[in-house]
Amino acid sequence: MKRRAQSGHKYIFVVGGVMSGVGKGIATASIGKLLTARGVSVNLVKIDPYLNVDAGTMNPIEHGEVFVLDSGLETDQDMGNYERFLERDLGGDDYMTSGMVYGSVIARERNLGYGGKCVETIPHVRDEVIERLRRAADVSNSDISVVEIGGTVGDFQNALYMDAARVIHLLSPHDVLFVMVSYLPVPGTLGEMKTKPTQNAVRLLNSYGVQPDIIIARAAHPLDRKRKEKLAISCNVHPAMIVSAPDVESIYDVPVNFERDKLSDILLESLGYEEKPEADLSVWKEFADKARNGGKRVKIGIVGKYFDTGDFVLSDAYISVIESIKFSAYAHDAKPEIHWLNAKTYEANPKAVAELEDYDGILVPGGFGETGIEGKIAAIKFARENKIPYFGLCYGMQLMTVEYARNVGGLKNAHTTEINPETPHPIIMILPEQVEKLAKKDYGGSMRLGAYPCDLVEGTIARKAYGKESISERHRHRYEVNPEYIERLSKAGLVFSGISPDRRLMEIAELPKKEHPFMLGTQFHPEMKARPLSPHPLFSAFIKAAIERKKKA
Ligand code: GLN
């Protein structure tokens, strides 16, 4: 590899020690938040070491939600946290998987791009990683890239990325920092916080030629002085560079907590920054206080299917939906009480939907396939007939349309062709023209992915909520409302309030306010654009309707 002149661009690599699931993603997002608050521009990069080219093919029960960027790239849910903490969109270059990295090296090799050389993981794949990191920095024009290396130190599969980070550091030592997010267990039998696993994790990191500059010590409790000193001596990290990160009630407290140990000062000073303005976190703190304390309760039922994995309920599959509900509830001084309602139960026993009467709002999120479908449709029917505020996201909009077609539009056995290709009334189907258009795009074959524009119809709930004529929202679906049924459904009373500029694609369906307090579905995924301090207008309209129902009860 060619030695480059020092670019001045800075990198902070965030690596995990001891075990996964201790909040490395939130730590990365919080570092980004703090640096931005100090007036430094950052881009946040997630490296996922698996061989999937993107997260689109992964099961949400196992891997959590697939988060789609404006560009259409299907990524890991950490990217959602990054965007929410930074309050801005990230680009497709800010995400990479081993599948992508190896894919481009192999494609280049097939195109004779290596001039007859033997192509190897080190240096060629490693250098591809470095190139990608540089490109992400260039495209975002940031001062600092905060890069989260997925997995834990010692994993076979992320060693390549540790080596890329090592080389970037070697070429420009003053521009690079390593932060290790580690875990200090308190075994029940001992009742004492143990530092040894972290000591060993640092030793493992050292074996890659990398020394952590900063340790973020995750634990159930704050780190005491004795343990801080022990960690400092054994890990070769100055005690001032060890940040205590005890469990917190809400992830939005994490940046504020980090600041107690002056993390942004440590980072900026270590990277050679002179005076930088103090971080003004007052608005964020106000929001974090609400997240902790909330206000009057509003009871929301999410009818879905990706909940059960053994004995665990995995809400990671719907994380953006949950956060979007929270942001809008906090903006209304309310605290959401979210209940998981398994659509399979309603399918087995449709009468069980009567329990929905107790809820202030019902939401059907996105989904694929047949499981629990009739259960979801039964829940939607109940919400419509009993005037319970309803919000349908993607599949939730398609099924709302199917329910309306069947039970109000008189279209018996109407369905989506995803479930019944033989239905006499294919209300939701794959549009051939869409397949053709999408095939030309890079991602996902026949999936409509990423940001698409949408025009809003005057006088509708959607138009009023957004307060503007046209919007851009993110998509991830294959099927669409069948244009041949639009006239019939409209005559039956369903209002298509959001439509693509070419008038072919129905993006929002709703019932007029005089018919129902809030019955609205979006073909897109609004949850991917909701941010803590700027909640999504449609979620806010839904929550407002739910609060009004509660008041009447
Ligand atoms: N299964 C539906 C489709 O492919 C909806 C997808 C979704 O909810 N994300 O169109």
Coordinates of C-alpha atoms and ligand atoms in Angstrom, one line a residue:
M1 CA 0.0 0.0 0.0
K2 CA 1.2 3.5 -0.8
R3 CA 2.0 5.7 2.1
R4 CA -0.2 8.8 2.0
A5 CA 0.4 12.2 3.3
Q6 CA -1.3 12.8 6.6
S7 CA -4.8 13.7 5.6
G8 CA -5.7 15.4 8.8
H9 CA -8.9 13.3 8.9
K10 CA -9.4 11.7 12.3
Y11 CA -10.7 8.2 13.1
I12 CA -12.0 6.8 16.4
F13 CA -12.3 3.1 16.2
V14 CA -14.8 1.6 18.7
V15 CA -14.2 -2.1 19.5
G16 CA -15.9 -4.5 21.9
G17 CA -14.3 -6.4 24.7
V18 CA -15.5 -9.5 26.7
M19 CA -18.9 -9.9 25.1
S20 CA -21.5 -8.5 22.7
G21 CA -24.7 -6.8 23.6
V22 CA -23.3 -4.3 26.1
G23 CA -24.0 -1.2 24.1
K24 CA -21.2 -0.7 21.7
G25 CA -23.6 0.7 19.1
I26 CA -25.1 3.2 21.6
A27 CA -21.6 4.1 22.8
T28 CA -20.6 4.9 19.2
A29 CA -23.8 6.9 18.6
S30 CA -23.2 8.8 21.8
I31 CA -19.6 9.6 20.9
G32 CA -21.0 11.0 17.6
K33 CA -23.6 13.0 19.5
L34 CA -21.1 14.5 21.8
L35 CA -18.6 15.4 19.2
T36 CA -21.3 17.0 17.1
A37 CA -22.4 19.0 20.1
R38 CA -18.8 20.3 20.4
G39 CA -19.0 21.6 16.8
V40 CA -17.0 18.9 15.2
S41 CA -18.5 17.2 12.1
V42 CA -18.6 13.4 12.3
N43 CA -19.8 10.4 10.2
L44 CA -20.5 7.2 12.0
V45 CA -19.6 3.9 10.3
K46 CA -20.8 0.4 11.1
I47 CA -18.7 -2.6 10.1
D48 CA -20.7 -5.8 10.2
P49 CA -18.3 -8.8 9.8
Y50 CA -20.8 -11.2 8.4
L51 CA -20.8 -12.4 4.8
N52 CA -24.3 -11.3 3.9
V53 CA -23.8 -8.5 1.3
D54 CA -26.4 -6.5 3.2
A55 CA -28.8 -7.0 6.1
G56 CA -31.8 -7.5 3.8
T57 CA -31.7 -11.3 3.8
M58 CA -31.5 -11.7 7.6
N59 CA -34.2 -12.8 9.8
P60 CA -35.4 -10.0 12.1
I61 CA -35.9 -12.4 15.0
E62 CA -32.2 -13.4 15.0
H63 CA -30.7 -10.1 13.9
G64 CA -33.1 -7.4 14.8
E65 CA -34.7 -4.9 12.5
V66 CA -33.4 -4.2 9.0
F67 CA -32.8 -0.5 8.8
V68 CA -33.0 1.1 5.3
L69 CA -31.1 4.2 4.4
D70 CA -32.3 6.9 1.9
S71 CA -30.0 5.3 -0.6
G72 CA -31.9 2.0 -0.4
L73 CA -29.1 0.1 1.4
E74 CA -30.5 -2.4 3.9
T75 CA -28.4 -2.2 7.0
D76 CA -28.2 -3.2 10.6
Q77 CA -30.4 -1.5 13.3
D78 CA -27.3 0.2 14.7
M79 CA -27.5 2.6 11.7
G80 CA -31.0 3.5 13.0
N81 CA -29.5 4.4 16.4
Y82 CA -26.8 6.4 14.7
E83 CA -29.2 8.4 12.7
R84 CA -31.4 9.0 15.7
F85 CA -28.6 10.2 17.9
L86 CA -27.1 12.4 15.2
E87 CA -30.5 13.6 14.1
R88 CA -29.5 13.3 10.4
D89 CA -29.4 10.9 7.5
L90 CA -26.3 8.7 6.9
G91 CA -25.0 7.6 3.5
G92 CA -24.6 4.2 2.0
D93 CA -20.8 4.5 2.3
D94 CA -21.2 4.6 6.1
Y95 CA -22.0 0.9 6.3
M96 CA -20.0 -2.1 5.2
T97 CA -20.2 -5.9 5.6
S98 CA -17.6 -8.5 4.8
G99 CA -19.9 -9.6 2.0
M100 CA -19.6 -6.2 0.4
V101 CA -15.8 -5.9 0.9
Y102 CA -15.0 -9.4 -0.4
G103 CA -17.5 -8.9 -3.2
S104 CA -15.7 -5.9 -4.6
V105 CA -12.3 -7.5 -4.2
I106 CA -13.5 -10.6 -6.1
A107 CA -15.2 -8.6 -8.8
R108 CA -12.0 -6.6 -9.2
E109 CA -10.0 -9.7 -9.5
R110 CA -12.3 -11.1 -12.2
N111 CA -11.8 -7.8 -14.1
L112 CA -8.0 -8.3 -14.0
G113 CA -7.8 -5.3 -11.6
Y114 CA -4.9 -6.7 -9.7
G115 CA -2.5 -7.0 -12.6
G116 CA -1.8 -10.7 -12.3
K117 CA -0.9 -10.6 -8.6
C118 CA -2.0 -13.3 -6.2
V119 CA -5.0 -11.7 -4.4
E120 CA -4.9 -12.2 -0.7
T121 CA -6.9 -11.2 2.4
I122 CA -3.9 -9.3 3.7
P123 CA -3.1 -6.8 2.0
H124 CA -5.8 -6.7 -0.7
V125 CA -9.1 -7.2 1.3
R126 CA -7.7 -5.1 4.2
D127 CA -6.8 -2.3 1.8
E128 CA -10.3 -2.4 0.3
V129 CA -11.6 -1.8 3.9
I130 CA -9.3 1.2 4.2
E131 CA -10.4 2.6 0.9
R132 CA -14.0 2.3 1.9
L133 CA -13.4 4.1 5.2
R134 CA -11.6 6.9 3.3
R135 CA -14.4 7.1 0.8
A136 CA -17.0 7.3 3.6
A137 CA -15.0 10.2 5.2
D138 CA -14.7 12.0 1.8
V139 CA -18.3 11.7 0.9
S140 CA -19.6 12.9 4.2
N141 CA -16.9 15.6 4.4
S142 CA -16.5 15.0 8.1
D143 CA -13.7 15.9 10.5
I144 CA -13.9 12.6 12.4
S145 CA -15.1 9.1 11.4
V146 CA -16.3 7.1 14.4
V147 CA -16.1 3.5 13.2
E148 CA -17.8 0.7 15.1
I149 CA -16.1 -2.7 14.4
G150 CA -18.9 -5.3 14.9
G151 CA -18.3 -8.3 17.2
T152 CA -15.9 -8.7 20.0
V153 CA -12.1 -8.6 20.2
G154 CA -10.8 -12.1 19.5
D155 CA -13.5 -13.0 17.0
F156 CA -11.9 -14.7 14.0
Q157 CA -14.1 -12.8 11.6
N158 CA -13.4 -9.2 12.6
A159 CA -9.6 -9.5 12.8
L160 CA -9.4 -8.1 9.2
Y161 CA -10.9 -4.9 10.4
M162 CA -8.7 -4.6 13.5
D163 CA -5.8 -4.9 11.1
A164 CA -7.2 -2.2 8.8
A165 CA -7.6 0.1 11.9
R166 CA -4.0 -0.7 12.9
V167 CA -2.7 0.3 9.5
I168 CA -4.6 3.6 9.5
H169 CA -3.2 4.3 12.9
L170 CA 0.3 3.4 11.8
L171 CA 0.1 5.8 8.9
S172 CA -1.1 8.7 11.0
P173 CA -0.8 7.9 14.7
H174 CA -1.9 11.3 16.0
D175 CA -5.1 11.1 14.0
V176 CA -6.4 7.8 15.4
L177 CA -7.9 6.7 18.7
F178 CA -9.1 3.3 19.9
V179 CA -12.0 3.1 22.3
M180 CA -12.7 -0.3 23.8
V181 CA -16.2 -0.8 25.2
S182 CA -15.8 -3.6 27.7
Y183 CA -17.9 -5.3 30.3
L184 CA -17.2 -5.8 34.0
P185 CA -19.3 -8.6 35.4
V186 CA -20.4 -8.8 39.1
P187 CA -20.9 -12.5 39.6
G188 CA -23.8 -13.1 42.0
T189 CA -21.8 -15.5 44.2
L190 CA -19.0 -13.0 44.7
G191 CA -20.9 -9.7 44.7
E192 CA -17.7 -8.1 43.5
M193 CA -17.0 -6.4 40.2
K194 CA -14.3 -8.3 38.2
T195 CA -11.8 -6.6 35.9
K196 CA -10.0 -9.8 34.7
P197 CA -12.1 -10.4 31.6
T198 CA -11.4 -6.8 30.5
Q199 CA -7.7 -7.2 31.2
N200 CA -7.7 -10.3 29.0
A201 CA -9.7 -8.5 26.2
V202 CA -7.1 -5.7 26.2
R203 CA -4.3 -8.3 25.9
L204 CA -6.1 -9.9 23.0
L205 CA -6.4 -6.5 21.3
N206 CA -2.7 -6.0 21.9
S207 CA -2.0 -9.2 20.0
Y208 CA -3.3 -7.4 16.9
G209 CA -0.8 -4.6 17.5
V210 CA -3.5 -2.3 18.9
Q211 CA -3.5 -0.6 22.2
P212 CA -6.8 1.0 23.5
D213 CA -6.5 4.7 24.3
I214 CA -9.8 4.8 26.2
I215 CA -11.8 2.1 28.0
I216 CA -15.6 2.5 28.4
A217 CA -16.3 0.3 31.4
R218 CA -19.8 -1.1 31.0
A219 CA -21.2 -2.6 34.1
A220 CA -24.3 -2.8 36.3
H221 CA -22.8 -0.3 38.6
P222 CA -20.4 2.6 38.4
L223 CA -16.7 1.8 38.5
D224 CA -15.1 2.5 41.9
R225 CA -11.6 4.0 42.3
K226 CA -9.9 0.8 43.2
R227 CA -11.1 -1.0 40.0
K228 CA -10.3 2.0 37.9
E229 CA -6.7 1.9 39.1
K230 CA -6.5 -1.8 38.7
L231 CA -7.7 -1.5 35.1
A232 CA -5.4 1.4 34.4
I233 CA -2.3 -0.4 35.6
S234 CA -3.0 -3.8 34.0
C235 CA -4.4 -2.4 30.7
N236 CA -1.8 0.3 30.3
V237 CA -4.5 3.0 30.0
H238 CA -4.4 6.2 32.1
P239 CA -7.1 6.3 34.8
A240 CA -8.4 9.6 33.3
M241 CA -9.0 7.7 30.1
I242 CA -11.3 5.1 31.7
V243 CA -15.0 6.1 31.5
S244 CA -17.5 4.5 33.9
A245 CA -20.7 3.5 32.1
P246 CA -23.1 1.9 34.5
D247 CA -26.5 0.6 33.3
V248 CA -29.0 3.4 32.6
E249 CA -32.8 3.5 32.4
S250 CA -32.8 5.0 28.9
I251 CA -30.3 4.8 26.1
Y252 CA -30.7 8.6 25.7
D253 CA -29.0 9.2 29.0
V254 CA -25.8 7.6 27.7
P255 CA -24.3 10.8 26.1
V256 CA -25.1 12.8 29.2
N257 CA -23.5 10.2 31.4
F258 CA -20.4 10.0 29.3
E259 CA -20.0 13.8 29.7
R260 CA -19.9 13.4 33.4
D261 CA -16.5 11.7 32.9
K262 CA -15.6 14.4 30.3
L263 CA -15.5 12.0 27.4
S264 CA -15.7 14.6 24.7
D265 CA -12.8 16.6 26.3
I266 CA -10.7 13.4 26.4
L267 CA -11.5 12.6 22.8
L268 CA -10.8 16.1 21.4
E269 CA -7.7 16.7 23.4
S270 CA -6.3 13.3 22.4
L271 CA -6.9 14.1 18.8
G272 CA -5.1 17.4 19.1
Y273 CA -8.0 19.8 19.0
E274 CA -7.5 23.1 20.6
E275 CA -10.4 25.0 22.2
K276 CA -13.8 23.8 21.1
P277 CA -17.1 25.2 22.3
E278 CA -18.7 23.4 25.3
A279 CA -21.4 20.9 24.4
D280 CA -24.8 22.4 24.8
L281 CA -26.9 19.3 25.6
S282 CA -29.8 21.2 27.3
V283 CA -32.5 20.3 24.7
W284 CA -31.3 16.7 24.6
K285 CA -31.3 16.5 28.4
E286 CA -34.9 17.7 28.5
F287 CA -35.8 15.0 26.0
A288 CA -33.8 12.4 28.0
D289 CA -35.7 13.4 31.2
K290 CA -39.0 12.9 29.5
A291 CA -37.7 9.5 28.2
R292 CA -37.0 8.6 31.8
N293 CA -40.1 10.1 33.5
G294 CA -42.6 10.5 30.8
G295 CA -46.1 11.7 31.7
K296 CA -49.6 10.5 31.3
R297 CA -49.8 7.0 30.0
V298 CA -51.1 6.1 26.6
K299 CA -51.6 2.4 25.8
I300 CA -50.5 1.2 22.4
G301 CA -50.9 -2.3 21.1
I302 CA -48.5 -3.5 18.4
V303 CA -50.0 -6.5 16.5
G304 CA -47.1 -8.4 14.9
K305 CA -45.4 -11.7 14.6
Y306 CA -41.7 -11.3 15.2
F307 CA -41.9 -11.5 18.9
D308 CA -41.2 -15.0 20.1
T309 CA -37.8 -16.6 20.2
G310 CA -37.9 -19.3 22.8
D311 CA -39.0 -17.7 26.0
F312 CA -37.9 -14.3 25.0
V313 CA -39.8 -11.4 23.4
L314 CA -37.5 -9.8 20.9
S315 CA -38.6 -6.2 20.5
D316 CA -35.3 -5.5 18.6
A317 CA -37.3 -6.6 15.5
Y318 CA -39.4 -3.4 15.8
I319 CA -36.9 -1.0 17.4
S320 CA -37.5 2.0 15.1
V321 CA -41.3 1.6 15.5
I322 CA -40.9 1.6 19.3
E323 CA -38.6 4.6 19.3
S324 CA -40.9 6.5 16.9
I325 CA -43.9 5.9 19.2
K326 CA -41.8 7.1 22.2
F327 CA -40.6 10.4 20.5
S328 CA -44.2 11.4 19.5
A329 CA -45.5 10.4 23.0
Y330 CA -42.9 12.5 24.8
A331 CA -43.6 15.4 22.5
H332 CA -47.2 15.2 23.8
D333 CA -46.0 14.8 27.4
A334 CA -47.2 11.2 27.5
K335 CA -45.4 7.9 28.2
P336 CA -46.3 5.1 25.9
E337 CA -47.2 1.7 27.4
I338 CA -46.4 -0.6 24.6
H339 CA -48.0 -4.1 24.5
W340 CA -47.0 -6.9 22.2
L341 CA -50.0 -8.6 20.7
N342 CA -49.3 -11.7 18.8
A343 CA -51.3 -11.9 15.6
K344 CA -51.2 -15.7 15.7
T345 CA -53.4 -15.6 18.7
Y346 CA -56.1 -13.6 16.9
E347 CA -55.8 -16.0 13.9
A348 CA -56.5 -19.0 16.1
N349 CA -59.3 -17.2 18.0
P350 CA -60.7 -14.2 16.1
K351 CA -63.0 -13.3 19.1
A352 CA -59.9 -12.5 21.1
V353 CA -59.6 -9.2 19.2
A354 CA -62.2 -7.8 21.6
E355 CA -59.4 -7.1 24.1
L356 CA -58.3 -4.3 21.7
E357 CA -61.2 -2.2 23.1
D358 CA -58.8 -1.5 26.1
Y359 CA -56.2 0.1 23.9
D360 CA -55.8 3.8 23.0
G361 CA -54.2 3.0 19.7
I362 CA -53.4 -0.1 17.6
L363 CA -50.4 -0.4 15.2
V364 CA -49.7 -3.1 12.6
P365 CA -46.0 -2.8 11.5
G366 CA -44.3 -4.1 8.5
G367 CA -44.0 -7.8 7.8
F368 CA -43.7 -10.5 5.2
G369 CA -45.5 -13.8 4.5
E370 CA -48.5 -15.6 5.8
T371 CA -48.1 -16.1 9.5
G372 CA -50.7 -14.3 11.5
I373 CA -52.2 -12.5 8.5
E374 CA -55.9 -13.2 9.2
G375 CA -55.2 -12.3 12.8
K376 CA -53.9 -8.9 11.8
I377 CA -56.9 -8.3 9.4
A378 CA -59.3 -9.2 12.3
A379 CA -57.5 -6.7 14.5
I380 CA -57.7 -4.0 11.8
K381 CA -61.4 -4.7 11.3
F382 CA -62.0 -4.3 15.1
A383 CA -60.0 -1.0 15.2
R384 CA -62.0 0.3 12.2
E385 CA -65.4 -0.7 13.5
N386 CA -64.8 0.4 17.1
K387 CA -63.1 3.7 16.1
I388 CA -59.8 2.9 17.8
P389 CA -56.9 4.9 16.4
Y390 CA -55.1 2.7 13.9
F391 CA -51.7 3.2 12.2
G392 CA -50.5 0.7 9.6
L393 CA -46.9 0.6 8.4
C394 CA -46.3 -1.0 5.0
Y395 CA -47.8 -4.5 5.5
G396 CA -50.1 -2.7 8.0
M397 CA -51.3 -0.4 5.2
Q398 CA -51.7 -3.2 2.6
L399 CA -53.8 -5.3 5.1
M400 CA -55.8 -2.2 6.0
T401 CA -56.7 -1.8 2.3
V402 CA -57.5 -5.6 2.0
E403 CA -59.8 -5.4 5.1
Y404 CA -61.6 -2.3 3.7
A405 CA -62.0 -4.0 0.3
R406 CA -63.4 -7.1 1.8
N407 CA -65.7 -5.7 4.4
V408 CA -66.7 -2.3 3.1
G409 CA -66.0 -2.4 -0.6
G410 CA -67.9 -5.7 -1.1
L411 CA -65.0 -7.4 -2.7
K412 CA -65.3 -10.9 -1.2
N413 CA -62.0 -12.8 -0.7
A414 CA -59.9 -9.7 -1.7
H415 CA -56.3 -10.3 -0.8
T416 CA -52.7 -9.5 -1.5
T417 CA -51.2 -11.9 -4.0
E418 CA -48.3 -12.4 -1.6
I419 CA -50.6 -14.7 0.3
N420 CA -53.2 -15.7 -2.3
P421 CA -52.1 -15.5 -5.9
E422 CA -55.5 -16.9 -6.9
T423 CA -57.6 -14.2 -5.2
P424 CA -60.5 -13.0 -7.3
H425 CA -59.6 -9.4 -6.2
P426 CA -55.8 -8.8 -6.1
I427 CA -56.0 -5.6 -4.2
I428 CA -52.3 -5.7 -3.4
M429 CA -50.0 -7.1 -6.1
I430 CA -46.6 -6.9 -7.7
L431 CA -46.9 -4.3 -10.5
P432 CA -45.1 -5.6 -13.7
E433 CA -43.9 -2.1 -14.5
Q434 CA -42.4 -1.9 -11.0
V435 CA -40.4 -5.1 -11.5
E436 CA -39.0 -3.7 -14.7
K437 CA -38.1 -0.4 -13.2
L438 CA -36.5 -1.9 -10.1
A439 CA -34.5 -4.5 -11.9
K440 CA -32.4 -1.6 -13.3
K441 CA -31.5 -0.5 -9.7
D442 CA -28.6 -2.0 -7.8
Y443 CA -30.3 -3.3 -4.7
G444 CA -32.7 -6.0 -3.9
G445 CA -34.1 -7.1 -7.3
S446 CA -37.8 -6.4 -7.2
M447 CA -37.9 -4.7 -3.8
R448 CA -38.7 -1.0 -3.7
L449 CA -36.0 0.2 -1.3
G450 CA -35.0 3.6 0.1
A451 CA -36.3 7.1 -0.4
Y452 CA -39.1 7.9 -2.9
P453 CA -41.1 11.2 -3.3
C454 CA -44.8 11.3 -2.5
D455 CA -47.4 14.1 -3.1
L456 CA -50.0 14.7 -0.5
V457 CA -53.7 15.4 -1.3
E458 CA -55.2 18.7 0.0
G459 CA -57.6 18.4 2.9
T460 CA -56.5 15.0 4.2
I461 CA -55.2 13.9 7.6
A462 CA -51.7 13.2 6.1
R463 CA -51.5 16.6 4.4
K464 CA -52.4 18.4 7.6
A465 CA -50.0 16.3 9.7
Y466 CA -47.0 17.0 7.5
G467 CA -48.0 20.6 6.8
K468 CA -46.5 20.4 3.3
E469 CA -47.4 19.2 -0.2
S470 CA -44.7 16.7 -0.9
I471 CA -42.5 14.5 1.2
S472 CA -39.8 11.8 0.8
E473 CA -40.0 8.6 2.8
R474 CA -38.2 5.3 2.9
H475 CA -39.5 2.0 1.5
R476 CA -38.9 -1.7 1.8
H477 CA -41.5 -3.8 0.0
R478 CA -42.3 -5.6 -3.1
Y479 CA -46.1 -5.3 -3.4
E480 CA -48.2 -2.2 -4.2
V481 CA -51.9 -1.2 -4.2
N482 CA -53.3 -2.5 -7.5
P483 CA -54.1 0.7 -9.6
E484 CA -57.1 -1.1 -11.1
Y485 CA -58.9 -1.0 -7.8
I486 CA -58.3 2.5 -6.8
E487 CA -61.5 4.0 -8.2
R488 CA -63.6 1.3 -6.6
L489 CA -61.9 1.6 -3.2
S490 CA -62.1 5.4 -3.4
K491 CA -65.9 5.2 -4.2
A492 CA -66.2 2.9 -1.2
G493 CA -64.7 5.7 1.0
L494 CA -61.0 4.9 1.3
V495 CA -58.9 8.0 0.7
F496 CA -55.5 7.7 -1.0
S497 CA -53.9 10.8 0.5
G498 CA -50.3 10.2 -0.5
I499 CA -49.5 9.3 -4.2
S500 CA -46.3 9.0 -6.2
P501 CA -45.6 11.9 -8.5
D502 CA -46.4 9.7 -11.6
R503 CA -49.8 8.9 -9.9
R504 CA -49.3 5.2 -10.2
L505 CA -48.3 4.2 -6.6
M506 CA -50.5 4.7 -3.6
E507 CA -48.3 5.7 -0.7
I508 CA -50.9 6.6 2.1
A509 CA -54.4 5.4 2.6
E510 CA -56.7 6.9 5.2
L511 CA -60.3 7.2 6.3
P512 CA -61.8 10.7 6.6
K513 CA -61.9 12.2 10.1
K514 CA -65.7 12.2 10.1
E515 CA -65.7 8.4 9.7
H516 CA -62.9 7.5 12.1
P517 CA -60.7 9.5 14.5
F518 CA -57.5 8.1 12.9
M519 CA -57.3 5.2 10.5
L520 CA -54.2 5.6 8.3
G521 CA -51.7 3.4 6.7
T522 CA -48.4 4.2 4.9
Q523 CA -46.8 2.1 2.1
F524 CA -43.5 3.5 3.3
H525 CA -41.8 3.1 6.7
P526 CA -42.1 6.4 8.5
E527 CA -40.4 4.9 11.6
M528 CA -37.1 5.2 9.7
K529 CA -37.2 9.0 9.6
A530 CA -38.4 9.7 13.2
R531 CA -35.8 11.5 15.3
P532 CA -35.8 12.2 19.1
L533 CA -36.1 16.0 18.8
S534 CA -38.1 15.9 15.6
P535 CA -40.7 13.2 16.0
H536 CA -42.5 11.9 12.8
P537 CA -45.6 13.9 12.0
L538 CA -47.7 10.8 11.3
F539 CA -46.7 9.1 14.5
S540 CA -47.5 12.3 16.3
A541 CA -51.0 12.5 14.7
F542 CA -51.6 8.8 15.7
I543 CA -50.4 9.4 19.3
K544 CA -52.5 12.6 19.5
A545 CA -55.6 10.6 18.5
A546 CA -54.8 7.9 21.0
I547 CA -54.5 10.4 23.8
E548 CA -57.9 11.9 22.8
R549 CA -59.5 8.4 22.9
K550 CA -58.0 7.9 26.4
K551 CA -59.4 11.2 27.6
K552 CA -62.9 10.2 26.4
A553 CA -62.7 6.8 28.1
Ligands
GLN1 N1 -44.8 -8.0 2.5 C1 -45.1 -6.8 2.0 C2 -44.4 -6.4 0.7 O1 -43.4 -7.0 0.4 C3 -44.9 -5.7 3.0 C4 -43.4 -5.5 3.3 C5 -43.2 -4.7 4.6 O2 -44.1 -4.5 5.4 N2 -42.0 -4.2 4.8 O3 -44.8 -5.6 -0.1

